[in-house]
PDB file of C-alpha atoms in Angstrom:
ATOM      1  CA  LYS R   1       4.152  86.142 -37.449  1.00  0.00           C
ATOM      2  CA  ALA R   2       1.537  88.923 -36.168  1.00  0.00           C
ATOM      3  CA  GLY R   3       4.101  92.981 -36.370  1.00  0.00           C
ATOM      4  CA  VAL R   4       4.160  94.982 -33.720  1.00  0.00           C
ATOM      5  CA  THR R   5       0.490  96.568 -32.720  1.00  0.00           C
ATOM      6  CA  GLN R   6       0.153 100.037 -32.006  1.00  0.00           C
ATOM      7  CA  THR R   7      -3.146 101.236 -31.319  1.00  0.00           C
ATOM      8  CA  PRO R   8      -5.609 104.518 -31.837  1.00  0.00           C
ATOM      9  CA  ARG R   9      -4.236 104.680 -35.635  1.00  0.00           C
ATOM     10  CA  TYR R  10      -5.242 108.098 -34.916  1.00  0.00           C
ATOM     11  CA  LEU R  11      -5.202 111.139 -32.559  1.00  0.00           C
ATOM     12  CA  ILE R  12      -7.262 113.435 -31.875  1.00  0.00           C
ATOM     13  CA  LYS R  13      -6.921 115.988 -28.868  1.00  0.00           C
ATOM     14  CA  THR R  14      -7.160 119.249 -27.370  1.00  0.00           C
ATOM     15  CA  ARG R  15      -4.252 120.796 -25.608  1.00  0.00           C
ATOM     16  CA  GLY R  16      -3.687 120.822 -22.085  1.00  0.00           C
ATOM     17  CA  GLN R  17      -5.305 117.030 -21.871  1.00  0.00           C
ATOM     18  CA  GLN R  18      -3.334 114.169 -21.229  1.00  0.00           C
ATOM     19  CA  VAL R  19      -3.090 110.532 -23.740  1.00  0.00           C
ATOM     20  CA  THR R  20      -2.015 107.309 -23.027  1.00  0.00           C
ATOM     21  CA  LEU R  21      -1.114 105.660 -26.837  1.00  0.00           C
ATOM     22  CA  SER R  22      -0.095 101.096 -26.942  1.00  0.00           C
ATOM     23  CA  CYS R  23       2.112  99.073 -28.534  1.00  0.00           C
ATOM     24  CA  SER R  24       1.989  94.782 -28.537  1.00  0.00           C
ATOM     25  CA  PRO R  25       5.483  93.927 -29.551  1.00  0.00           C
ATOM     26  CA  ILE R  26       6.363  91.155 -32.104  1.00  0.00           C
ATOM     27  CA  SER R  27       6.023  87.207 -29.758  1.00  0.00           C
ATOM     28  CA  GLY R  28       8.849  87.128 -27.567  1.00  0.00           C
ATOM     29  CA  HIS R  29      10.013  90.128 -28.142  1.00  0.00           C
ATOM     30  CA  ARG R  30      10.450  91.872 -25.166  1.00  0.00           C
ATOM     31  CA  SER R  31      12.374  95.292 -25.636  1.00  0.00           C
ATOM     32  CA  VAL R  32       9.939  98.038 -26.614  1.00  0.00           C
ATOM     33  CA  SER R  33      11.070 101.408 -27.687  1.00  0.00           C
ATOM     34  CA  TRP R  34       9.150 105.012 -28.480  1.00  0.00           C
ATOM     35  CA  TYR R  35       9.797 107.955 -30.802  1.00  0.00           C
ATOM     36  CA  GLN R  36       8.592 111.043 -31.955  1.00  0.00           C
ATOM     37  CA  GLN R  37       8.382 112.056 -36.158  1.00  0.00           C
ATOM     38  CA  THR R  38       7.994 114.522 -36.488  1.00  0.00           C
ATOM     39  CA  PRO R  39       8.633 116.595 -39.984  1.00  0.00           C
ATOM     40  CA  GLY R  40      11.068 119.467 -38.186  1.00  0.00           C
ATOM     41  CA  GLN R  41      12.382 117.154 -36.173  1.00  0.00           C
ATOM     42  CA  GLY R  42      12.407 113.573 -37.698  1.00  0.00           C
ATOM     43  CA  LEU R  43      12.888 110.301 -36.401  1.00  0.00           C
ATOM     44  CA  GLN R  44      14.175 111.014 -32.502  1.00  0.00           C
ATOM     45  CA  PHE R  45      13.809 108.758 -29.908  1.00  0.00           C
ATOM     46  CA  LEU R  46      11.404 108.522 -26.478  1.00  0.00           C
ATOM     47  CA  PHE R  47      12.260 106.013 -24.391  1.00  0.00           C
ATOM     48  CA  GLU R  48      13.423 101.930 -24.443  1.00  0.00           C
ATOM     49  CA  TYR R  49      11.220  99.748 -22.235  1.00  0.00           C
ATOM     50  CA  PHE R  50      12.716  96.183 -21.405  1.00  0.00           C
ATOM     51  CA  SER R  51      11.133  93.962 -18.622  1.00  0.00           C
ATOM     52  CA  GLU R  52       8.621  96.470 -16.880  1.00  0.00           C
ATOM     53  CA  THR R  53      11.814  98.697 -16.428  1.00  0.00           C
ATOM     54  CA  GLN R  54      12.771 102.217 -18.871  1.00  0.00           C
ATOM     55  CA  ARG R  55      17.040 100.715 -19.308  1.00  0.00           C
ATOM     56  CA  ASN R  56      16.765 104.111 -21.780  1.00  0.00           C
ATOM     57  CA  LYS R  57      15.730 107.564 -22.214  1.00  0.00           C
ATOM     58  CA  GLY R  58      16.186 110.180 -24.683  1.00  0.00           C
ATOM     59  CA  ASN R  59      15.608 114.002 -24.031  1.00  0.00           C
ATOM     60  CA  PHE R  60      12.056 115.009 -24.267  1.00  0.00           C
ATOM     61  CA  PRO R  61      10.626 116.645 -21.244  1.00  0.00           C
ATOM     62  CA  GLY R  62       8.885 114.661 -18.120  1.00  0.00           C
ATOM     63  CA  ARG R  63       5.655 114.958 -19.091  1.00  0.00           C
ATOM     64  CA  PHE R  64       6.675 112.210 -21.745  1.00  0.00           C
ATOM     65  CA  SER R  65       6.476 108.843 -19.694  1.00  0.00           C
ATOM     66  CA  GLY R  66       6.029 105.495 -20.231  1.00  0.00           C
ATOM     67  CA  ARG R  67       5.257 102.127 -19.291  1.00  0.00           C
ATOM     68  CA  GLN R  68       5.638  98.986 -19.525  1.00  0.00           C
ATOM     69  CA  PHE R  69       3.631  95.079 -18.716  1.00  0.00           C
ATOM     70  CA  SER R  70       4.579  91.458 -17.837  1.00  0.00           C
ATOM     71  CA  ASN R  71       2.686  90.480 -20.658  1.00  0.00           C
ATOM     72  CA  SER R  72       5.646  93.440 -22.542  1.00  0.00           C
ATOM     73  CA  ARG R  73       3.280  95.312 -23.758  1.00  0.00           C
ATOM     74  CA  SER R  74       4.108  99.134 -23.475  1.00  0.00           C
ATOM     75  CA  GLU R  75       2.046 102.930 -23.664  1.00  0.00           C
ATOM     76  CA  MET R  76       3.121 105.990 -23.415  1.00  0.00           C
ATOM     77  CA  ASN R  77       1.744 108.550 -22.277  1.00  0.00           C
ATOM     78  CA  VAL R  78       1.458 112.837 -22.839  1.00  0.00           C
ATOM     79  CA  SER R  79       0.421 114.943 -20.200  1.00  0.00           C
ATOM     80  CA  THR R  80      -0.376 118.435 -20.424  1.00  0.00           C
ATOM     81  CA  LEU R  81      -0.728 118.187 -24.498  1.00  0.00           C
ATOM     82  CA  GLU R  82       0.796 120.561 -26.341  1.00  0.00           C
ATOM     83  CA  LEU R  83       0.808 121.893 -30.573  1.00  0.00           C
ATOM     84  CA  GLY R  84       4.119 120.565 -31.152  1.00  0.00           C
ATOM     85  CA  ASP R  85       3.093 117.761 -30.045  1.00  0.00           C
ATOM     86  CA  SER R  86       1.372 116.491 -31.957  1.00  0.00           C
ATOM     87  CA  ALA R  87       3.188 114.064 -34.744  1.00  0.00           C
ATOM     88  CA  LEU R  88       3.281 110.207 -35.535  1.00  0.00           C
ATOM     89  CA  TYR R  89       4.890 108.395 -32.596  1.00  0.00           C
ATOM     90  CA  LEU R  90       6.313 105.025 -33.429  1.00  0.00           C
ATOM     91  CA  CYS R  91       7.311 102.013 -31.149  1.00  0.00           C
ATOM     92  CA  ALA R  92       9.479 100.095 -31.834  1.00  0.00           C
ATOM     93  CA  SER R  93      10.285  95.862 -30.175  1.00  0.00           C
ATOM     94  CA  SER R  94      13.101  93.908 -30.407  1.00  0.00           C
ATOM     95  CA  SER R  95      14.471  90.322 -28.904  1.00  0.00           C
ATOM     96  CA  PHE R  96      17.283  91.825 -27.358  1.00  0.00           C
ATOM     97  CA  ASP R  97      18.317  89.979 -24.808  1.00  0.00           C
ATOM     98  CA  ARG R  98      21.373  92.212 -23.110  1.00  0.00           C
ATOM     99  CA  GLN R  99      21.769  95.606 -24.877  1.00  0.00           C
ATOM    100  CA  GLY R 100      24.867  96.338 -28.233  1.00  0.00           C
ATOM    101  CA  ASP R 101      24.081  92.683 -28.011  1.00  0.00           C
ATOM    102  CA  SER R 102      22.587  92.391 -31.951  1.00  0.00           C
ATOM    103  CA  ASN R 103      23.589  92.945 -35.336  1.00  0.00           C
ATOM    104  CA  TYR R 104      20.191  93.689 -36.815  1.00  0.00           C
ATOM    105  CA  GLY R 105      17.297  96.660 -36.221  1.00  0.00           C
ATOM    106  CA  TYR R 106      14.445  95.819 -34.583  1.00  0.00           C
ATOM    107  CA  THR R 107      10.761  95.861 -36.301  1.00  0.00           C
ATOM    108  CA  PHE R 108       8.524  99.420 -35.988  1.00  0.00           C
ATOM    109  CA  GLY R 109       4.775  99.652 -35.582  1.00  0.00           C
ATOM    110  CA  SER R 110       2.748 101.459 -38.302  1.00  0.00           C
ATOM    111  CA  GLY R 111       2.330 104.672 -35.397  1.00  0.00           C
ATOM    112  CA  THR R 112      -0.228 106.517 -34.141  1.00  0.00           C
ATOM    113  CA  ARG R 113      -0.686 110.165 -35.782  1.00  0.00           C
ATOM    114  CA  LEU R 114      -1.676 112.503 -32.664  1.00  0.00           C
ATOM    115  CA  THR R 115      -3.493 115.742 -33.323  1.00  0.00           C
ATOM    116  CA  VAL R 116      -3.223 118.535 -31.267  1.00  0.00           C
ATOM    117  CA  VAL R 117      -5.296 121.389 -31.606  1.00  0.00           C
TER     118      VAL R 117
ATOM    119  CA  GLY W   1      26.333 115.423 -28.750  1.00  0.00           C
ATOM    120  CA  GLN W   2      25.618 113.826 -31.908  1.00  0.00           C
ATOM    121  CA  ASN W   3      24.267 114.441 -35.399  1.00  0.00           C
ATOM    122  CA  ILE W   4      23.347 112.961 -38.240  1.00  0.00           C
ATOM    123  CA  ASP W   5      23.617 114.339 -41.698  1.00  0.00           C
ATOM    124  CA  GLN W   6      21.931 113.545 -45.299  1.00  0.00           C
ATOM    125  CA  PRO W   7      19.824 115.359 -48.193  1.00  0.00           C
ATOM    126  CA  THR W   8      16.162 115.921 -47.981  1.00  0.00           C
ATOM    127  CA  GLU W   9      15.302 115.333 -51.355  1.00  0.00           C
ATOM    128  CA  MET W  10      16.868 113.457 -54.134  1.00  0.00           C
ATOM    129  CA  THR W  11      14.785 112.843 -58.057  1.00  0.00           C
ATOM    130  CA  ALA W  12      15.376 110.063 -59.983  1.00  0.00           C
ATOM    131  CA  THR W  13      14.475 107.765 -62.803  1.00  0.00           C
ATOM    132  CA  GLU W  14      13.755 105.042 -63.750  1.00  0.00           C
ATOM    133  CA  GLY W  15      15.808 101.483 -64.273  1.00  0.00           C
ATOM    134  CA  ALA W  16      18.863 104.193 -63.112  1.00  0.00           C
ATOM    135  CA  ILE W  17      20.359 104.578 -60.202  1.00  0.00           C
ATOM    136  CA  VAL W  18      20.911 106.867 -57.079  1.00  0.00           C
ATOM    137  CA  GLN W  19      22.786 107.529 -54.019  1.00  0.00           C
ATOM    138  CA  ILE W  20      22.090 108.549 -50.939  1.00  0.00           C
ATOM    139  CA  ASN W  21      25.138 110.428 -48.481  1.00  0.00           C
ATOM    140  CA  CYS W  22      24.518 110.590 -44.865  1.00  0.00           C
ATOM    141  CA  THR W  23      27.309 111.759 -42.029  1.00  0.00           C
ATOM    142  CA  TYR W  24      27.476 111.270 -38.917  1.00  0.00           C
ATOM    143  CA  GLN W  25      29.482 112.261 -35.365  1.00  0.00           C
ATOM    144  CA  THR W  26      28.617 110.552 -32.847  1.00  0.00           C
ATOM    145  CA  SER W  27      30.218 109.933 -29.251  1.00  0.00           C
ATOM    146  CA  GLY W  28      29.254 106.002 -28.699  1.00  0.00           C
ATOM    147  CA  PHE W  29      28.993 104.798 -33.100  1.00  0.00           C
ATOM    148  CA  ASN W  30      27.706 100.743 -32.490  1.00  0.00           C
ATOM    149  CA  GLY W  31      27.024 100.882 -36.209  1.00  0.00           C
ATOM    150  CA  LEU W  32      24.954 102.566 -38.682  1.00  0.00           C
ATOM    151  CA  PHE W  33      21.851 101.771 -40.759  1.00  0.00           C
ATOM    152  CA  TRP W  34      19.516 102.325 -43.300  1.00  0.00           C
ATOM    153  CA  TYR W  35      15.665 102.402 -43.188  1.00  0.00           C
ATOM    154  CA  GLN W  36      13.437 102.355 -45.051  1.00  0.00           C
ATOM    155  CA  GLN W  37       9.063 104.586 -44.908  1.00  0.00           C
ATOM    156  CA  HIS W  38       6.651 104.573 -47.654  1.00  0.00           C
ATOM    157  CA  ALA W  39       4.418 107.030 -46.667  1.00  0.00           C
ATOM    158  CA  GLY W  40       2.198 106.638 -43.443  1.00  0.00           C
ATOM    159  CA  GLU W  41       3.579 103.480 -43.188  1.00  0.00           C
ATOM    160  CA  ALA W  42       6.713 102.225 -40.132  1.00  0.00           C
ATOM    161  CA  PRO W  43       9.913 102.531 -41.257  1.00  0.00           C
ATOM    162  CA  THR W  44      11.257  99.196 -42.930  1.00  0.00           C
ATOM    163  CA  PHE W  45      14.794  97.715 -42.076  1.00  0.00           C
ATOM    164  CA  LEU W  46      17.322  98.124 -45.048  1.00  0.00           C
ATOM    165  CA  SER W  47      20.747  97.123 -44.188  1.00  0.00           C
ATOM    166  CA  TYR W  48      23.815  97.710 -41.644  1.00  0.00           C
ATOM    167  CA  ASN W  49      27.320  98.006 -41.573  1.00  0.00           C
ATOM    168  CA  VAL W  50      29.300  98.150 -38.327  1.00  0.00           C
ATOM    169  CA  LEU W  51      32.366  97.435 -40.461  1.00  0.00           C
ATOM    170  CA  ASP W  52      34.146  99.282 -42.697  1.00  0.00           C
ATOM    171  CA  GLY W  53      34.265  98.576 -46.240  1.00  0.00           C
ATOM    172  CA  LEU W  54      30.745  97.574 -48.658  1.00  0.00           C
ATOM    173  CA  GLU W  55      27.358  95.695 -47.495  1.00  0.00           C
ATOM    174  CA  GLU W  56      25.811  93.900 -50.518  1.00  0.00           C
ATOM    175  CA  LYS W  57      21.887  93.031 -50.685  1.00  0.00           C
ATOM    176  CA  GLY W  58      19.946  92.617 -53.764  1.00  0.00           C
ATOM    177  CA  ARG W  59      19.836  95.619 -55.355  1.00  0.00           C
ATOM    178  CA  PHE W  60      20.704  97.699 -52.836  1.00  0.00           C
ATOM    179  CA  SER W  61      24.656  97.553 -50.484  1.00  0.00           C
ATOM    180  CA  SER W  62      25.478 100.084 -48.180  1.00  0.00           C
ATOM    181  CA  PHE W  63      28.739 101.525 -47.268  1.00  0.00           C
ATOM    182  CA  LEU W  64      30.645 103.120 -43.746  1.00  0.00           C
ATOM    183  CA  SER W  65      33.831 104.973 -43.918  1.00  0.00           C
ATOM    184  CA  ARG W  66      33.913 105.255 -39.640  1.00  0.00           C
ATOM    185  CA  SER W  67      37.013 106.720 -40.076  1.00  0.00           C
ATOM    186  CA  LYS W  68      35.165 109.906 -42.142  1.00  0.00           C
ATOM    187  CA  GLY W  69      31.621 109.581 -40.099  1.00  0.00           C
ATOM    188  CA  TYR W  70      30.676 108.618 -43.941  1.00  0.00           C
ATOM    189  CA  SER W  71      28.027 106.501 -44.882  1.00  0.00           C
ATOM    190  CA  TYR W  72      26.086 105.641 -48.408  1.00  0.00           C
ATOM    191  CA  LEU W  73      23.384 104.100 -49.669  1.00  0.00           C
ATOM    192  CA  LEU W  74      23.333 102.416 -52.810  1.00  0.00           C
ATOM    193  CA  LEU W  75      20.219 101.775 -54.490  1.00  0.00           C
ATOM    194  CA  LYS W  76      20.778 100.307 -58.090  1.00  0.00           C
ATOM    195  CA  GLU W  77      17.643  99.675 -61.649  1.00  0.00           C
ATOM    196  CA  LEU W  78      15.581 101.728 -58.923  1.00  0.00           C
ATOM    197  CA  GLN W  79      11.879 100.893 -59.707  1.00  0.00           C
ATOM    198  CA  MET W  80       8.646 103.170 -58.823  1.00  0.00           C
ATOM    199  CA  LYS W  81       8.009 101.154 -55.951  1.00  0.00           C
ATOM    200  CA  ASP W  82      11.853 103.321 -54.115  1.00  0.00           C
ATOM    201  CA  SER W  83       9.545 105.803 -54.075  1.00  0.00           C
ATOM    202  CA  ALA W  84      10.053 106.642 -50.167  1.00  0.00           C
ATOM    203  CA  SER W  85      11.947 108.531 -47.595  1.00  0.00           C
ATOM    204  CA  TYR W  86      15.697 106.905 -46.197  1.00  0.00           C
ATOM    205  CA  LEU W  87      16.345 107.045 -43.396  1.00  0.00           C
ATOM    206  CA  CYS W  88      19.855 106.530 -42.014  1.00  0.00           C
ATOM    207  CA  ALA W  89      20.553 106.315 -38.299  1.00  0.00           C
ATOM    208  CA  VAL W  90      22.884 105.425 -35.744  1.00  0.00           C
ATOM    209  CA  ARG W  91      23.119 102.877 -33.206  1.00  0.00           C
ATOM    210  CA  ASP W  92      24.692 104.940 -30.014  1.00  0.00           C
ATOM    211  CA  GLN W  93      26.066 103.839 -27.235  1.00  0.00           C
ATOM    212  CA  PHE W  94      24.830 106.317 -25.385  1.00  0.00           C
ATOM    213  CA  TYR W  95      21.063 105.024 -26.060  1.00  0.00           C
ATOM    214  CA  GLY W  96      21.999 100.961 -25.546  1.00  0.00           C
ATOM    215  CA  GLN W  97      20.190  99.291 -28.895  1.00  0.00           C
ATOM    216  CA  ASN W  98      17.818 102.304 -29.593  1.00  0.00           C
ATOM    217  CA  PHE W  99      18.984 105.403 -32.798  1.00  0.00           C
ATOM    218  CA  VAL W 100      19.510 108.414 -33.394  1.00  0.00           C
ATOM    219  CA  PHE W 101      17.730 108.904 -36.315  1.00  0.00           C
ATOM    220  CA  GLY W 102      18.220 111.643 -39.307  1.00  0.00           C
ATOM    221  CA  PRO W 103      16.659 114.058 -40.926  1.00  0.00           C
ATOM    222  CA  GLY W 104      14.783 111.583 -44.004  1.00  0.00           C
ATOM    223  CA  THR W 105      15.597 112.026 -47.715  1.00  0.00           C
ATOM    224  CA  ARG W 106      12.922 111.559 -49.144  1.00  0.00           C
ATOM    225  CA  LEU W 107      13.498 109.714 -53.330  1.00  0.00           C
ATOM    226  CA  SER W 108      11.261 110.426 -56.206  1.00  0.00           C
ATOM    227  CA  VAL W 109      11.398 107.683 -59.140  1.00  0.00           C
ATOM    228  CA  LEU W 110      10.193 109.986 -62.393  1.00  0.00           C
ATOM    229  CA  PRO W 111       9.098 107.455 -64.814  1.00  0.00           C
TER     230      PRO W 111
END
């Protein structure tokens, strides 16, 4: 079956701009989570969407937002980009229907590498 | 708060055994996971522990001690393809089923 698809793979933006990243989950998965990965901070949880609703949220400023569509595809948006937003943005999809209901980790996409100049 | 610590880098020889340690502090522990990530690729799931003890899965084993906030990943019969970053991740109830990740351990396997 197809994996988690993230587009685009690479993106270069200028400071102050905004950006939208897309994530298509594995078919049948209704939960999509987003992470930011940087060399200094590692992988950090941004937020999770389930059934078009934000279900959990990490400790990121309001410039980071997301949404989920009825087909479970998700987008994340970063407004007023800063140099420090340069990172690999990973999404992961899972089939958990209730929080904490499974013994298994979820499936990550290959990520979108965002460079802010 | 949450804190996860693991060594930054390790080096081992092909065919050898290596143990990657992870210590954690979290208020809502709900499982410890290990992921492998090759450069430029997605993290892939390796193992999962929620109860104390050893879980074995082929060449990979993972151990958990909840009272000590400690886990390790054991890799046997190392192969060159095992050169990658190994990420220790705790599922924290504060974030639902999502994870707090450690900084990752970059393992280099030498011939």
